[in-house]
Amino acid sequence: MSDLELDWATDLGGGTRVSLVQAGSFRSDAGALFGPVPRMLWGRLVTDEIDHEHRLIQALNCLVVETPAGRVLIETGIGERVTDKVREMRRYEGRPIVTALEAGGFEPGSIDIVVMSHLHFDHAGGLLRADGSKAFPRAQIVAQRAEWEIALDDNSRIVASYDQPELRLVREWGDEGAVDGERELLPGVSVLRTGGHSHGHQAIVVRGTGPGASTLAFFGDLGMRPWSANPRWVTSFDDFPLDSVEVKGELFARAAEEGWLVALSHEPVTPIGRLTRDRDRYRFEPV
Ligand SMILES: [Zn+2]
């Protein structure tokens, strides 16, 4: 399980293609991932996966979106700039984003836009190479302006959840592409601010065109794993849990009604699926 290398790609129509690129994995405390949900309800879902330190494997799922107007990378994983101590502490394993992209046949210099759901270490860590150079030299970096602001806040919980020294190194680069709210980055590729997990968290929606076109959504850490399909199952890492519950309810309703494909941010084995309504919640059905 250490080297996740799932191969998945699909055409959404009109020359838009989405490919999954897994940039390694790390581990997170299982209880923290289930937040307010009692262990009695979630324990049986993870019996095969939970390790002796009560942690779960979190894949670092990234997506490459190829469109006639340009190439977009969604998320960058943890990257190359981690000390051995942090690598061990997080149980970070596998290929960093640049190596994973190259293995998938994607040249990092060909990426026009890098869009991140938010700026936590496991999403924004891959912007720089080990030597401090830009991993995606031509790319514009897109995150919400509100996310840049909160990420560098001095609240001690914020200081603990973002890698602020690293973010300061890319702040100027990020400023150029910062967005407010909803924005179409390229024809068919849009972001919308969700908040919830973090103050400036955003979702990314990719729409194909033409007959039989389909839509794929990446809900960032509002949709980490299959059980995230229940809007009330939010993690302890969500800074604004009531907002998460509300926005998940709205977005998941649209995804279910319109049959969107959904890519999960940290699911190692079945990261692509669809949401179906199940009473007052949703179910994630892998494809
Ligand atoms: Zn994450």
XYZ file of C-alpha atoms in Angstrom, residues 11-221:
211
model
C -12.973 11.916 -21.175
C -15.683 14.375 -20.148
C -16.456 15.448 -23.731
C -15.320 18.273 -26.009
C -11.640 17.395 -25.654
C -11.542 17.594 -21.848
C -9.800 14.711 -20.154
C -9.187 14.144 -16.428
C -6.434 11.847 -15.121
C -5.809 10.773 -11.541
C -2.241 11.170 -10.276
C -1.520 9.861 -6.776
C 1.361 11.702 -5.119
C 2.069 9.194 -2.345
C 0.255 8.829 0.961
C 0.510 9.710 4.629
C -1.365 8.677 7.748
C -3.829 10.532 9.922
C -5.342 9.678 13.280
C -8.552 7.748 12.597
C -10.562 9.436 15.339
C -9.610 12.883 14.053
C -10.779 11.935 10.556
C -14.215 10.985 11.877
C -14.549 14.074 14.091
C -17.789 13.967 16.094
C -18.842 10.512 14.867
C -18.684 7.803 17.575
C -16.197 5.013 16.979
C -19.028 2.490 17.307
C -20.359 3.806 13.986
C -17.101 4.092 12.041
C -14.876 1.375 13.494
C -16.193 -1.396 11.243
C -15.567 0.706 8.109
C -11.812 0.693 8.619
C -10.983 -2.645 10.297
C -8.677 -3.693 7.433
C -6.952 -0.356 7.197
C -6.358 0.954 10.701
C -2.757 0.506 11.892
C -1.318 -0.178 15.356
C -1.109 3.568 15.946
C -4.834 3.915 15.134
C -4.110 5.725 11.914
C -5.603 5.513 8.426
C -3.845 5.710 5.059
C -4.586 8.984 3.339
C -3.711 8.994 -0.364
C -2.615 12.303 -1.866
C -4.952 12.357 -4.854
C -4.206 14.953 -7.528
C -5.887 15.392 -10.920
C -4.586 16.588 -14.272
C -7.263 18.271 -16.387
C -6.417 18.586 -20.077
C -8.638 20.960 -22.042
C -8.307 22.538 -25.483
C -7.540 25.831 -23.674
C -4.844 24.547 -21.325
C -3.700 22.103 -18.688
C -4.693 22.304 -15.021
C -3.246 20.438 -12.051
C -5.547 20.057 -9.052
C -3.595 19.738 -5.756
C 0.131 19.173 -5.226
C 0.314 16.776 -2.246
C 3.055 16.993 0.396
C 5.928 17.425 -2.050
C 9.677 17.079 -1.565
C 10.471 19.597 1.138
C 9.979 17.492 4.276
C 12.565 16.530 6.865
C 13.125 12.871 7.734
C 11.535 13.563 11.094
C 8.315 14.898 9.550
C 8.325 12.139 6.933
C 8.483 9.562 9.718
C 5.938 11.341 11.927
C 3.386 11.563 9.109
C 4.365 8.183 7.657
C 4.685 9.973 4.313
C 5.500 7.460 1.574
C 5.507 7.198 -2.201
C 6.247 9.533 -5.079
C 6.010 13.307 -4.758
C 3.928 15.141 -7.335
C 6.638 15.961 -9.896
C 7.821 12.338 -10.055
C 4.243 11.076 -10.144
C 3.338 13.451 -12.990
C 6.376 12.450 -15.021
C 5.563 8.773 -14.496
C 2.096 9.517 -15.886
C 3.567 11.198 -18.965
C 2.891 14.786 -17.853
C 5.699 17.316 -18.050
C 5.466 19.696 -15.018
C 6.489 22.568 -17.315
C 3.352 21.956 -19.377
C 0.985 22.840 -16.504
C -0.729 26.221 -17.061
C -2.669 26.431 -13.793
C -2.217 24.784 -10.401
C -5.401 24.968 -8.361
C -5.585 23.872 -4.726
C -8.707 23.279 -2.653
C -6.928 24.876 0.306
C -3.416 25.432 1.632
C -2.915 22.745 4.282
C 0.506 21.029 4.070
C -0.894 17.970 2.275
C -2.339 20.054 -0.574
C 0.133 22.919 -1.069
C 3.376 21.114 -0.158
C 4.342 20.297 -3.738
C 4.599 23.823 -5.152
C 8.371 23.915 -4.696
C 11.075 21.384 -5.555
C 13.521 20.196 -2.901
C 15.964 22.958 -3.936
C 13.334 25.681 -3.555
C 12.680 26.217 -7.267
C 9.140 26.327 -8.666
C 7.841 22.845 -9.429
C 5.540 24.256 -12.131
C 7.527 27.111 -13.657
C 4.862 28.326 -16.119
C 1.841 27.876 -13.920
C -0.476 30.336 -12.310
C -1.330 29.311 -8.727
C -5.008 29.462 -7.828
C -6.400 29.454 -4.286
C -8.968 31.718 -2.651
C -7.618 35.039 -1.400
C -9.407 34.338 1.902
C -7.415 31.109 2.205
C -4.074 32.898 1.787
C -5.137 35.355 4.467
C -6.246 32.771 7.040
C -3.286 30.475 6.287
C -0.865 33.112 7.528
C -2.955 34.124 10.552
C -1.336 34.009 13.988
C -4.093 32.028 15.737
C -2.220 29.096 17.286
C -4.534 26.464 15.788
C -3.926 27.969 12.339
C -0.173 28.072 12.959
C -0.323 24.339 13.734
C -2.368 23.329 10.681
C -0.505 25.190 7.921
C 3.193 25.073 7.046
C 3.530 28.842 7.268
C 7.289 29.163 6.545
C 6.750 27.251 3.272
C 3.649 29.277 2.354
C 5.562 32.529 2.849
C 8.007 31.349 0.178
C 5.222 31.068 -2.411
C 2.981 33.874 -1.207
C 3.866 36.296 -3.995
C 3.412 33.597 -6.630
C 0.056 32.749 -5.081
C -1.040 36.381 -4.868
C -1.000 36.713 -8.650
C -3.635 34.008 -9.096
C -5.692 34.479 -5.912
C -9.460 34.488 -6.522
C -12.544 35.627 -4.630
C -15.541 33.283 -4.707
C -16.667 31.649 -7.917
C -14.449 31.858 -10.999
C -14.031 30.092 -14.333
C -10.291 29.465 -14.717
C -10.499 28.045 -18.243
C -13.589 27.200 -20.298
C -15.208 24.327 -18.360
C -12.951 24.522 -15.277
C -14.411 26.481 -12.348
C -13.735 27.013 -8.667
C -16.242 27.956 -6.015
C -15.538 28.922 -2.457
C -17.038 26.533 0.092
C -15.341 27.372 3.394
C -16.003 24.767 6.085
C -12.863 22.656 6.195
C -10.855 25.883 6.117
C -11.936 29.508 5.817
C -11.052 29.814 2.132
C -11.561 26.203 1.079
C -12.825 25.778 -2.500
C -14.290 23.071 -4.726
C -13.268 22.550 -8.342
C -15.812 21.580 -11.010
C -14.823 20.400 -14.501
C -17.455 20.263 -17.227
C -17.169 18.583 -20.586
C -19.073 19.770 -23.671
C -20.939 18.175 -26.556
C -23.184 15.129 -26.772
C -22.843 12.823 -23.768
C -20.774 15.394 -21.857
C -20.190 14.750 -18.183
C -19.102 16.750 -15.153
C -16.498 15.914 -12.523
C -16.268 17.596 -9.128
C -13.405 17.692 -6.671
C -14.710 18.752 -3.270
C -11.275 18.897 -1.642
C -11.306 17.826 1.999
